[in-house]
PDB file of C-alpha atoms in Angstrom:
ATOM      1  CA  MET A  59      58.437-135.113 142.655  1.00 48.00           C
ATOM      2  CA  THR A  60      61.371-134.169 140.431  1.00 46.00           C
ATOM      3  CA  ASN A  61      62.741-130.730 140.887  1.00 49.00           C
ATOM      4  CA  LEU A  62      63.520-129.568 136.803  1.00 45.00           C
ATOM      5  CA  THR A  63      67.006-127.645 139.053  1.00 46.00           C
ATOM      6  CA  ASP A  64      67.934-131.625 139.440  1.00 50.00           C
ATOM      7  CA  ILE A  65      67.894-132.556 135.577  1.00 47.00           C
ATOM      8  CA  PRO A  66      71.487-132.223 133.861  1.00 52.00           C
ATOM      9  CA  LEU A  67      71.183-128.912 130.812  1.00 48.00           C
ATOM     10  CA  ASP A  68      73.796-131.270 129.081  1.00 54.00           C
ATOM     11  CA  ALA A  69      71.171-134.199 128.812  1.00 51.00           C
ATOM     12  CA  GLY A  70      68.473-132.249 126.370  1.00 55.00           C
ATOM     13  CA  ILE A  71      71.658-131.272 123.922  1.00 57.00           C
ATOM     14  CA  ARG A  72      72.862-134.718 123.485  1.00 60.00           C
ATOM     15  CA  ASP A  73      69.220-135.864 122.486  1.00 63.00           C
ATOM     16  CA  ARG A  74      68.953-133.057 119.788  1.00 70.00           C
ATOM     17  CA  ALA A  75      72.601-134.262 117.919  1.00 68.00           C
ATOM     18  CA  ALA A  76      70.891-137.893 117.665  1.00 69.00           C
ATOM     19  CA  GLU A  77      68.039-136.653 116.255  1.00 70.00           C
ATOM     20  CA  ARG A  78      69.664-134.470 113.274  1.00 74.00           C
ATOM     21  CA  ARG A  79      71.782-137.964 112.897  1.00 76.00           C
ATOM     22  CA  PHE A  80      68.800-139.705 111.758  1.00 75.00           C
ATOM     23  CA  LEU A  81      67.677-137.028 109.720  1.00 75.00           C
ATOM     24  CA  THR A  82      70.608-137.378 107.933  1.00 79.00           C
ATOM     25  CA  ILE A  83      70.947-141.136 107.549  1.00 81.00           C
ATOM     26  CA  VAL A  84      67.317-141.379 106.248  1.00 73.00           C
ATOM     27  CA  VAL A  85      67.666-138.745 103.617  1.00 74.00           C
ATOM     28  CA  ALA A  86      70.651-140.407 102.289  1.00 76.00           C
ATOM     29  CA  SER A  87      69.496-143.260 101.875  1.00 75.00           C
ATOM     30  CA  VAL A  88      66.785-141.606  99.391  1.00 71.00           C
ATOM     31  CA  LEU A  89      69.074-139.670  97.077  1.00 74.00           C
ATOM     32  CA  ALA A  90      70.811-143.127  96.896  1.00 72.00           C
ATOM     33  CA  HIS A  91      68.109-144.766  95.544  1.00 65.00           C
ATOM     34  CA  VAL A  92      66.680-142.075  93.269  1.00 63.00           C
ATOM     35  CA  LEU A  93      70.523-142.070  91.744  1.00 63.00           C
ATOM     36  CA  VAL A  94      70.297-146.094  91.203  1.00 59.00           C
ATOM     37  CA  ILE A  95      66.858-145.832  89.105  1.00 60.00           C
ATOM     38  CA  VAL A  96      67.978-143.448  87.205  1.00 53.00           C
ATOM     39  CA  GLY A  97      70.840-144.472  85.900  1.00 55.00           C
ATOM     40  CA  VAL A  98      69.994-148.131  85.441  1.00 49.00           C
ATOM     41  CA  ARG A  99      69.174-146.438  81.477  1.00 51.00           C
ATOM     42  CA  PHE A 100      69.681-143.187  80.613  1.00 47.00           C
ATOM     43  CA  ALA A 101      69.454-142.900  76.775  1.00 52.00           C
ATOM     44  CA  PRO A 102      67.245-141.993  74.614  1.00 56.00           C
ATOM     45  CA  PRO A 103      64.477-144.279  72.948  1.00 53.00           C
ATOM     46  CA  GLU A 104      65.390-145.134  68.987  1.00 54.00           C
ATOM     47  CA  LEU A 105      63.651-143.801  66.093  1.00 50.00           C
ATOM     48  CA  ASN A 106      62.607-147.210  64.705  1.00 53.00           C
ATOM     49  CA  THR A 107      61.217-148.476  68.030  1.00 52.00           C
ATOM     50  CA  LEU A 108      58.989-146.251  68.339  1.00 48.00           C
ATOM     51  CA  PHE A 109      57.114-145.962  65.151  1.00 49.00           C
ATOM     52  CA  ASN A 110      56.811-149.545  65.293  1.00 53.00           C
ATOM     53  CA  SER A 111      55.437-149.592  69.219  1.00 53.00           C
ATOM     54  CA  ILE A 112      53.184-146.523  67.880  1.00 52.00           C
ATOM     55  CA  PRO A 113      50.326-147.966  64.604  1.00 57.00           C
ATOM     56  CA  LEU A 114      50.174-145.210  62.466  1.00 56.00           C
ATOM     57  CA  GLU A 115      47.733-145.261  58.965  1.00 63.00           C
ATOM     58  CA  VAL A 116      49.342-144.475  55.544  1.00 64.00           C
ATOM     59  CA  VAL A 117      47.500-141.657  53.470  1.00 62.00           C
ATOM     60  CA  LEU A 118      48.394-140.086  50.486  1.00 66.00           C
ATOM     61  CA  VAL A 119      48.584-136.222  50.846  1.00 65.00           C
ATOM     62  CA  ASN A 120      47.516-132.960  47.970  1.00 65.00           C
ATOM     63  CA  ALA A 121      50.044-131.200  49.956  1.00 70.00           C
ATOM     64  CA  SER A 122      53.266-130.739  52.231  1.00 73.00           C
ATOM     65  CA  THR A 123      55.486-128.279  54.367  1.00 73.00           C
ATOM     66  CA  LYS A 124      59.170-127.301  54.956  1.00 68.00           C
ATOM     67  CA  HIS A 125      58.929-128.730  58.837  1.00 68.00           C
ATOM     68  CA  PRO A 126      57.298-132.064  59.959  1.00 74.00           C
ATOM     69  CA  THR A 127      54.804-132.438  62.595  1.00 71.00           C
ATOM     70  CA  ASN A 128      55.967-132.768  66.083  1.00 71.00           C
ATOM     71  CA  GLN A 129      52.409-135.079  66.480  1.00 68.00           C
ATOM     72  CA  PRO A 130      52.452-137.015  63.686  1.00 70.00           C
ATOM     73  CA  LYS A 131      48.950-138.744  63.057  1.00 70.00           C
ATOM     74  CA  VAL A 132      49.806-140.790  60.349  1.00 65.00           C
ATOM     75  CA  LEU A 133      52.416-141.582  57.795  1.00 68.00           C
ATOM     76  CA  ALA A 134      51.956-140.369  54.202  1.00 68.00           C
ATOM     77  CA  GLN A 135      54.645-139.153  51.118  1.00 64.00           C
ATOM     78  CA  ALA A 136      55.418-135.909  52.091  1.00 71.00           C
ATOM     79  CA  ASN A 137      55.028-133.885  55.164  1.00 73.00           C
ATOM     80  CA  LEU A 138      51.921-132.064  56.248  1.00 68.00           C
ATOM     81  CA  ASP A 139      51.783-129.780  59.235  1.00 67.00           C
ATOM     82  CA  GLY A 140      48.004-129.361  59.576  1.00 64.00           C
ATOM     83  CA  GLY A 141      45.895-128.406  56.216  1.00 58.00           C
ATOM     84  CA  GLY A 142      41.966-128.975  55.855  1.00 55.00           C
ATOM     85  CA  ASN A 143      39.289-127.461  57.026  1.00 54.00           C
ATOM     86  CA  THR A 144      37.254-130.819  58.272  1.00 51.00           C
ATOM     87  CA  ASP A 145      37.896-132.509  62.119  1.00 52.00           C
ATOM     88  CA  GLU A 146      40.389-135.138  62.056  1.00 50.00           C
ATOM     89  CA  ALA A 147      38.616-137.338  64.455  1.00 49.00           C
ATOM     90  CA  ASN A 148      35.108-136.637  62.852  1.00 49.00           C
ATOM     91  CA  ARG A 149      36.906-138.043  59.240  1.00 51.00           C
ATOM     92  CA  ARG A 150      38.662-141.273  60.643  1.00 50.00           C
ATOM     93  CA  LEU A 151      36.764-144.634  61.192  1.00 48.00           C
ATOM     94  CA  SER A 152      35.610-144.677  64.895  1.00 51.00           C
ATOM     95  CA  SER A 153      34.320-148.003  64.982  1.00 53.00           C
ATOM     96  CA  PRO A 154      36.156-151.460  64.327  1.00 55.00           C
ATOM     97  CA  LEU A 155      33.403-153.531  62.320  1.00 56.00           C
ATOM     98  CA  PRO A 156      33.846-152.835  58.281  1.00 60.00           C
ATOM     99  CA  PRO A 157      32.145-149.450  56.933  1.00 58.00           C
ATOM    100  CA  GLU A 158      28.379-149.681  55.484  1.00 57.00           C
ATOM    101  CA  GLN A 159      28.096-149.338  52.002  1.00 58.00           C
ATOM    102  CA  VAL A 160      26.451-145.857  50.992  1.00 53.00           C
ATOM    103  CA  GLU A 161      23.075-145.851  49.522  1.00 54.00           C
ATOM    104  CA  SER A 162      22.470-144.009  46.384  1.00 59.00           C
ATOM    105  CA  VAL A 163      20.485-141.318  45.737  1.00 59.00           C
ATOM    106  CA  SER A 164      18.960-143.370  42.401  1.00 65.00           C
ATOM    107  CA  ASP A 165      18.114-145.966  44.966  1.00 73.00           C
ATOM    108  CA  ARG A 166      15.808-143.997  47.240  1.00 70.00           C
ATOM    109  CA  LEU A 167      14.231-142.716  44.074  1.00 69.00           C
ATOM    110  CA  SER A 168      13.495-146.265  42.710  1.00 75.00           C
ATOM    111  CA  ARG A 169      12.158-147.502  45.963  1.00 80.00           C
ATOM    112  CA  ALA A 170      10.486-144.465  46.820  1.00 76.00           C
ATOM    113  CA  SER A 171       9.164-144.902  43.166  1.00 75.00           C
ATOM    114  CA  GLN A 172       7.985-148.350  43.376  1.00 81.00           C
ATOM    115  CA  ARG A 173       6.175-147.786  46.751  1.00 81.00           C
ATOM    116  CA  GLN A 174       4.323-144.920  45.011  1.00 80.00           C
ATOM    117  CA  ALA A 175       3.263-147.047  42.437  1.00 80.00           C
ATOM    118  CA  GLU A 176       2.484-149.804  45.165  1.00 85.00           C
ATOM    119  CA  LEU A 177       0.064-147.191  46.892  1.00 86.00           C
ATOM    120  CA  GLU A 178      -1.233-146.164  43.505  1.00 82.00           C
ATOM    121  CA  ALA A 179      -2.141-149.573  42.302  1.00 86.00           C
ATOM    122  CA  LYS A 180      -3.864-150.650  45.707  1.00 85.00           C
ATOM    123  CA  GLN A 181      -5.988-147.639  46.098  1.00 84.00           C
ATOM    124  CA  GLN A 182      -6.811-148.014  42.616  1.00 87.00           C
ATOM    125  CA  GLN A 183      -8.184-151.329  43.978  1.00 86.00           C
ATOM    126  CA  LEU A 184     -10.280-150.129  47.260  1.00 85.00           C
ATOM    127  CA  LEU A 185     -11.796-147.475  43.901  1.00 83.00           C
ATOM    128  CA  ASN A 186     -12.438-150.123  42.035  1.00 86.00           C
ATOM    129  CA  GLN A 187     -14.353-152.040  45.161  1.00 85.00           C
ATOM    130  CA  LEU A 188     -15.679-149.388  46.252  1.00 83.00           C
ATOM    131  CA  ASP A 189     -17.459-148.688  42.691  1.00 81.00           C
ATOM    132  CA  SER A 190     -17.963-152.138  42.857  1.00 82.00           C
ATOM    133  CA  ASN A 191     -19.459-152.552  45.858  1.00 83.00           C
ATOM    134  CA  PHE A 192     -21.791-148.916  45.103  1.00 83.00           C
ATOM    135  CA  GLN A 193     -23.019-151.052  42.003  1.00 84.00           C
ATOM    136  CA  ALA A 194     -24.021-153.772  43.666  1.00 86.00           C
ATOM    137  CA  VAL A 195     -25.707-151.668  46.315  1.00 83.00           C
ATOM    138  CA  GLN A 196     -27.228-149.895  43.579  1.00 82.00           C
ATOM    139  CA  GLN A 197     -28.738-152.807  41.496  1.00 84.00           C
ATOM    140  CA  GLN A 198     -29.967-153.566  44.852  1.00 85.00           C
ATOM    141  CA  VAL A 199     -31.713-150.919  45.544  1.00 85.00           C
ATOM    142  CA  LYS A 200     -33.182-150.894  42.338  1.00 85.00           C
ATOM    143  CA  GLN A 201     -34.642-154.936  42.737  1.00 86.00           C
ATOM    144  CA  GLU A 202     -36.315-153.613  45.739  1.00 84.00           C
ATOM    145  CA  LYS A 203     -37.543-150.592  44.533  1.00 85.00           C
ATOM    146  CA  LYS A 204     -38.710-152.757  41.489  1.00 83.00           C
ATOM    147  CA  GLU A 205     -40.073-155.408  44.336  1.00 83.00           C
ATOM    148  CA  VAL A 206     -42.144-153.014  45.917  1.00 85.00           C
ATOM    149  CA  ARG A 207     -43.536-151.933  42.513  1.00 83.00           C
ATOM    150  CA  GLU A 208     -44.928-154.966  41.630  1.00 80.00           C
ATOM    151  CA  GLN A 209     -45.984-155.674  45.319  1.00 81.00           C
ATOM    152  CA  LYS A 210     -48.032-152.477  44.999  1.00 80.00           C
ATOM    153  CA  LYS A 211     -49.006-153.574  41.222  1.00 77.00           C
ATOM    154  CA  THR A 212     -49.842-156.814  43.165  1.00 80.00           C
ATOM    155  CA  ASP A 213     -51.949-155.265  46.088  1.00 80.00           C
ATOM    156  CA  SER A 214     -53.591-153.017  43.692  1.00 79.00           C
ATOM    157  CA  GLN A 215     -54.511-155.902  41.202  1.00 81.00           C
ATOM    158  CA  ASP A 216     -55.214-157.817  44.382  1.00 82.00           C
ATOM    159  CA  GLU A 217     -58.098-154.614  46.069  1.00 83.00           C
ATOM    160  CA  GLU A 218     -59.529-154.575  42.543  1.00 83.00           C
ATOM    161  CA  ASN A 219     -59.799-158.335  41.888  1.00 86.00           C
ATOM    162  CA  ARG A 220     -61.488-158.267  45.777  1.00 87.00           C
ATOM    163  CA  GLU A 221     -63.723-155.382  44.564  1.00 86.00           C
ATOM    164  CA  ILE A 222     -64.540-157.006  41.441  1.00 89.00           C
ATOM    165  CA  ALA A 223     -65.445-159.909  43.701  1.00 88.00           C
ATOM    166  CA  ARG A 224     -68.036-157.849  46.354  1.00 87.00           C
ATOM    167  CA  LEU A 225     -69.847-156.500  43.623  1.00 85.00           C
ATOM    168  CA  LEU A 226     -69.848-159.845  41.787  1.00 82.00           C
ATOM    169  CA  ALA A 227     -71.729-161.163  45.425  1.00 87.00           C
ATOM    170  CA  GLU A 228     -73.580-157.786  45.764  1.00 82.00           C
ATOM    171  CA  ILE A 229     -74.684-158.792  42.147  1.00 84.00           C
ATOM    172  CA  LYS A 230     -75.215-162.032  42.382  1.00 76.00           C
ATOM    173  CA  GLN A 231     -76.785-161.514  46.291  1.00 77.00           C
ATOM    174  CA  GLN A 232     -79.214-158.726  44.472  1.00 75.00           C
ATOM    175  CA  THR A 233     -79.624-161.458  41.920  1.00 70.00           C
ATOM    176  CA  ASP A 234     -80.592-164.248  44.125  1.00 69.00           C
ATOM    177  CA  ALA A 235     -82.884-161.783  46.314  1.00 67.00           C
ATOM    178  CA  TYR A 236     -84.760-160.564  43.240  1.00 61.00           C
ATOM    179  CA  GLN A 237     -85.369-163.957  42.175  1.00 65.00           C
ATOM    180  CA  SER A 238     -86.624-164.853  45.434  1.00 65.00           C
ATOM    181  CA  LYS A 239     -89.288-162.727  45.413  1.00 70.00           C
ATOM    182  CA  PRO A 240     -92.389-163.023  44.258  1.00 73.00           C
ATOM    183  CA  ARG A 241     -92.797-162.499  40.588  1.00 79.00           C
ATOM    184  CA  MET A 242     -94.734-159.211  40.313  1.00 78.00           C
ATOM    185  CA  ALA A 243     -97.827-158.173  37.675  1.00 81.00           C
ATOM    186  CA  PHE A 244     -98.185-154.607  37.023  1.00 80.00           C
ATOM    187  CA  LEU A 245    -102.272-153.256  36.250  1.00 72.00           C
ATOM    188  CA  ALA A 246    -102.294-149.223  36.441  1.00 61.00           C
ATOM    189  CA  ALA A 247    -105.439-147.197  34.375  1.00 55.00           C
ATOM    190  CA  ASN A 248    -105.726-149.455  31.201  1.00 58.00           C
ATOM    191  CA  ALA A 249    -105.912-153.178  30.999  1.00 55.00           C
ATOM    192  CA  ARG A 250    -103.517-155.254  28.516  1.00 62.00           C
ATOM    193  CA  ASN A 251    -105.068-157.899  26.838  1.00 73.00           C
ATOM    194  CA  LYS A 252    -108.597-159.063  27.929  1.00 80.00           C
ATOM    195  CA  VAL A 253    -108.262-161.593  30.263  1.00 82.00           C
ATOM    196  CA  GLU A 254    -106.667-158.647  32.328  1.00 86.00           C
ATOM    197  CA  ALA A 255    -109.366-156.294  31.326  1.00 86.00           C
ATOM    198  CA  LYS A 256    -112.034-159.205  32.701  1.00 89.00           C
ATOM    199  CA  TYR A 257    -110.153-160.185  35.922  1.00 91.00           C
ATOM    200  CA  LEU A 258    -109.483-156.121  36.773  1.00 90.00           C
ATOM    201  CA  ASP A 259    -113.255-155.085  36.052  1.00 91.00           C
ATOM    202  CA  GLU A 260    -114.629-158.006  38.272  1.00 93.00           C
ATOM    203  CA  TRP A 261    -112.308-156.927  40.824  1.00 94.00           C
ATOM    204  CA  ARG A 262    -113.693-153.348  40.497  1.00 93.00           C
ATOM    205  CA  VAL A 263    -117.056-154.486  41.404  1.00 94.00           C
ATOM    206  CA  GLN A 264    -116.531-156.883  43.989  1.00 95.00           C
ATOM    207  CA  VAL A 265    -114.276-153.883  45.965  1.00 95.00           C
ATOM    208  CA  GLU A 266    -116.950-151.093  45.605  1.00 95.00           C
ATOM    209  CA  ARG A 267    -119.988-153.458  46.960  1.00 95.00           C
ATOM    210  CA  ILE A 268    -117.534-153.442  49.839  1.00 95.00           C
ATOM    211  CA  GLY A 269    -117.065-150.139  50.105  1.00 94.00           C
ATOM    212  CA  ASN A 270    -120.812-148.883  48.994  1.00 94.00           C
ATOM    213  CA  ALA A 271    -121.915-151.163  51.902  1.00 93.00           C
ATOM    214  CA  HIS A 272    -119.080-149.564  54.627  1.00 93.00           C
ATOM    215  CA  PHE A 273    -119.469-146.031  53.036  1.00 94.00           C
ATOM    216  CA  PRO A 274    -116.569-144.992  55.552  1.00 93.00           C
ATOM    217  CA  MET A 275    -118.303-142.873  58.510  1.00 91.00           C
ATOM    218  CA  ASP A 276    -116.196-140.250  61.482  1.00 89.00           C
ATOM    219  CA  ALA A 277    -117.141-141.057  65.100  1.00 86.00           C
ATOM    220  CA  ARG A 278    -120.306-138.845  65.221  1.00 89.00           C
ATOM    221  CA  GLY A 279    -122.237-141.071  62.131  1.00 88.00           C
ATOM    222  CA  LYS A 280    -121.895-138.474  59.225  1.00 90.00           C
ATOM    223  CA  LYS A 281    -119.842-139.391  55.766  1.00 92.00           C
ATOM    224  CA  LEU A 282    -116.304-139.062  54.674  1.00 93.00           C
ATOM    225  CA  PHE A 283    -115.839-138.163  51.787  1.00 94.00           C
ATOM    226  CA  GLY A 284    -112.900-137.445  49.323  1.00 94.00           C
ATOM    227  CA  ARG A 285    -110.506-139.179  46.555  1.00 94.00           C
ATOM    228  CA  LEU A 286    -107.311-140.885  46.980  1.00 95.00           C
ATOM    229  CA  ILE A 287    -105.202-143.212  44.929  1.00 95.00           C
ATOM    230  CA  VAL A 288    -103.988-146.675  46.080  1.00 95.00           C
ATOM    231  CA  GLU A 289    -102.227-149.495  45.323  1.00 94.00           C
ATOM    232  CA  VAL A 290    -103.645-153.157  46.263  1.00 95.00           C
ATOM    233  CA  GLN A 291    -101.075-156.385  45.846  1.00 95.00           C
ATOM    234  CA  ILE A 292    -103.140-159.720  45.299  1.00 95.00           C
ATOM    235  CA  LYS A 293    -101.206-163.317  45.136  1.00 94.00           C
ATOM    236  CA  ALA A 294    -101.755-165.589  42.538  1.00 93.00           C
ATOM    237  CA  ASP A 295    -104.170-167.077  45.121  1.00 95.00           C
ATOM    238  CA  GLY A 296    -106.110-164.185  45.543  1.00 94.00           C
ATOM    239  CA  THR A 297    -105.374-163.405  49.218  1.00 96.00           C
ATOM    240  CA  LEU A 298    -104.346-159.747  50.159  1.00 96.00           C
ATOM    241  CA  ALA A 299    -100.481-159.072  49.717  1.00 94.00           C
ATOM    242  CA  ALA A 300    -100.540-155.874  50.672  1.00 95.00           C
ATOM    243  CA  PHE A 301    -102.661-152.802  50.438  1.00 96.00           C
ATOM    244  CA  ARG A 302    -100.723-149.268  50.273  1.00 95.00           C
ATOM    245  CA  VAL A 303    -102.001-145.118  50.069  1.00 95.00           C
ATOM    246  CA  ASP A 304    -100.184-143.795  47.325  1.00 93.00           C
ATOM    247  CA  THR A 305    -101.528-140.390  47.555  1.00 93.00           C
ATOM    248  CA  GLY A 306    -103.750-139.528  50.138  1.00 93.00           C
ATOM    249  CA  SER A 307    -106.903-137.721  50.776  1.00 93.00           C
ATOM    250  CA  GLY A 308    -105.909-135.851  53.420  1.00 93.00           C
ATOM    251  CA  ASN A 309    -107.871-137.249  55.782  1.00 93.00           C
ATOM    252  CA  ARG A 310    -106.318-139.773  57.979  1.00 93.00           C
ATOM    253  CA  ASP A 311    -109.874-141.431  58.595  1.00 93.00           C
ATOM    254  CA  LEU A 312    -110.969-141.801  55.282  1.00 94.00           C
ATOM    255  CA  ASP A 313    -107.720-143.350  54.101  1.00 95.00           C
ATOM    256  CA  LYS A 314    -107.833-146.024  57.049  1.00 95.00           C
ATOM    257  CA  ALA A 315    -111.409-146.947  55.874  1.00 94.00           C
ATOM    258  CA  ALA A 316    -110.143-147.389  52.291  1.00 95.00           C
ATOM    259  CA  GLU A 317    -107.422-149.867  53.503  1.00 95.00           C
ATOM    260  CA  LYS A 318    -110.439-151.575  55.870  1.00 95.00           C
ATOM    261  CA  ILE A 319    -112.520-151.864  52.418  1.00 95.00           C
ATOM    262  CA  ALA A 320    -109.608-153.569  50.475  1.00 95.00           C
ATOM    263  CA  ARG A 321    -109.174-156.295  53.352  1.00 96.00           C
ATOM    264  CA  LEU A 322    -113.525-156.763  53.514  1.00 96.00           C
ATOM    265  CA  ALA A 323    -113.324-157.627  49.789  1.00 95.00           C
ATOM    266  CA  ALA A 324    -110.459-159.551  50.092  1.00 94.00           C
ATOM    267  CA  PRO A 325    -110.090-162.731  48.795  1.00 95.00           C
ATOM    268  CA  PHE A 326    -110.410-162.035  45.583  1.00 94.00           C
ATOM    269  CA  LYS A 327    -110.479-164.357  42.293  1.00 93.00           C
ATOM    270  CA  GLN A 328    -107.016-166.479  41.550  1.00 94.00           C
ATOM    271  CA  LEU A 329    -104.740-165.117  39.093  1.00 92.00           C
ATOM    272  CA  PRO A 330    -105.095-166.032  35.665  1.00 90.00           C
ATOM    273  CA  SER A 331    -101.908-167.954  34.105  1.00 87.00           C
ATOM    274  CA  THR A 332    -101.465-165.162  31.604  1.00 86.00           C
ATOM    275  CA  ILE A 333    -101.081-162.265  34.217  1.00 86.00           C
ATOM    276  CA  VAL A 334     -97.226-162.534  33.955  1.00 84.00           C
ATOM    277  CA  ASP A 335     -94.217-160.433  35.124  1.00 81.00           C
ATOM    278  CA  MET A 336     -91.768-158.671  32.842  1.00 79.00           C
ATOM    279  CA  ASN A 337     -90.211-161.853  32.112  1.00 79.00           C
ATOM    280  CA  GLY A 338     -93.393-163.406  30.778  1.00 82.00           C
ATOM    281  CA  LYS A 339     -93.183-165.685  33.871  1.00 86.00           C
ATOM    282  CA  PRO A 340     -96.438-166.085  35.716  1.00 88.00           C
ATOM    283  CA  ALA A 341     -96.870-163.467  37.990  1.00 88.00           C
ATOM    284  CA  ASP A 342     -96.928-164.691  41.691  1.00 91.00           C
ATOM    285  CA  ILE A 343     -98.205-161.035  42.850  1.00 92.00           C
ATOM    286  CA  LEU A 344    -100.622-158.772  40.523  1.00 91.00           C
ATOM    287  CA  SER A 345     -99.802-154.903  41.335  1.00 92.00           C
ATOM    288  CA  ILE A 346    -103.375-152.875  40.979  1.00 91.00           C
ATOM    289  CA  THR A 347    -102.743-149.171  40.998  1.00 92.00           C
ATOM    290  CA  ARG A 348    -106.869-147.161  40.700  1.00 92.00           C
ATOM    291  CA  THR A 349    -108.424-143.871  41.697  1.00 94.00           C
ATOM    292  CA  TRP A 350    -110.682-144.728  44.895  1.00 95.00           C
ATOM    293  CA  THR A 351    -113.533-141.818  45.252  1.00 94.00           C
ATOM    294  CA  PHE A 352    -116.082-141.216  47.797  1.00 94.00           C
ATOM    295  CA  SER A 353    -118.891-139.023  46.022  1.00 90.00           C
ATOM    296  CA  ASN A 354    -120.454-136.200  48.487  1.00 83.00           C
ATOM    297  CA  GLY A 355    -123.162-136.083  46.522  1.00 72.00           C
ATOM    298  CA  ASN A 356    -124.574-139.055  46.719  1.00 73.00           C
ATOM    299  CA  GLY A 357    -122.538-140.307  48.761  1.00 76.00           C
ATOM    300  CA  GLU A 358    -121.397-143.422  46.223  1.00 88.00           C
ATOM    301  CA  PHE A 359    -117.693-144.858  47.026  1.00 92.00           C
ATOM    302  CA  LYS A 360    -116.452-145.422  43.232  1.00 89.00           C
ATOM    303  CA  ASP A 361    -113.370-147.038  41.390  1.00 85.00           C
ATOM    304  CA  SER A 362    -112.336-145.837  38.474  1.00 84.00           C
ATOM    305  CA  ALA A 363    -108.785-145.790  36.949  1.00 75.00           C
ATOM    306  CA  GLY A 364    -106.895-142.476  35.784  1.00 57.00           C
ATOM    307  CA  ARG A 365    -105.724-139.934  38.630  1.00 54.00           C
TER     308      ARG A 365
END
């Protein structure tokens, strides 16, 4: 181990002196280089060279000042330091492209008017189209209403025709039914001619003979008395077609006995051809309406006219 007392004192002094000499040499070298650089050209630039190197615009100004500006922006026919109330940067062209042509107000108004005219023409065209469509719809509605009315009229006419056809068919059916029925002649109180009177008298005699022979009696064997109006229908061959009590006697047994007498009296003589119906044709059935009286006085049955 080395002891501090063993190091000589003059060695440290020699080291510090060497360091100072080195710093002095470095500083001198730097100053020498600076002087060389500055001394190469130390002269002010010429004005012509300065203006040729910086491009400036040439403008015309409407004012001037006594002293020129220190930082000229453009070239002019007079000195002008400041002036104006517009930002210069905003007034100068900032784009390398050429400026667009400024559109005049009259051009914009002209195009706006033309556009308005086109819109108005289109609107009018739409209105005309709507009106045309509306007229077409109205015409179609009228046509449909007309067709409906005509259809209703046709349906009504068809219904009327059907009703007429139904009535005609009903009348024809009734006519056919009437014509298919036997032609009837009617004899009431009095006969209309001698032939009818003779036939009716012979018929009366035959009925009274049968009636007196079969005088009606009750269950105890006692005679029944009374008066009734009867209708006797005789076919053309003389057979009994029908018997009907027109006005009863009030005794049901007596009414039934009267029908029995009519059936027992048949058949009668054939109908004469002179006995005709309402159309003048020979009758198929003769209807005779008479009053039959069963008398209590003498116990006699009598056929008579009248009611």
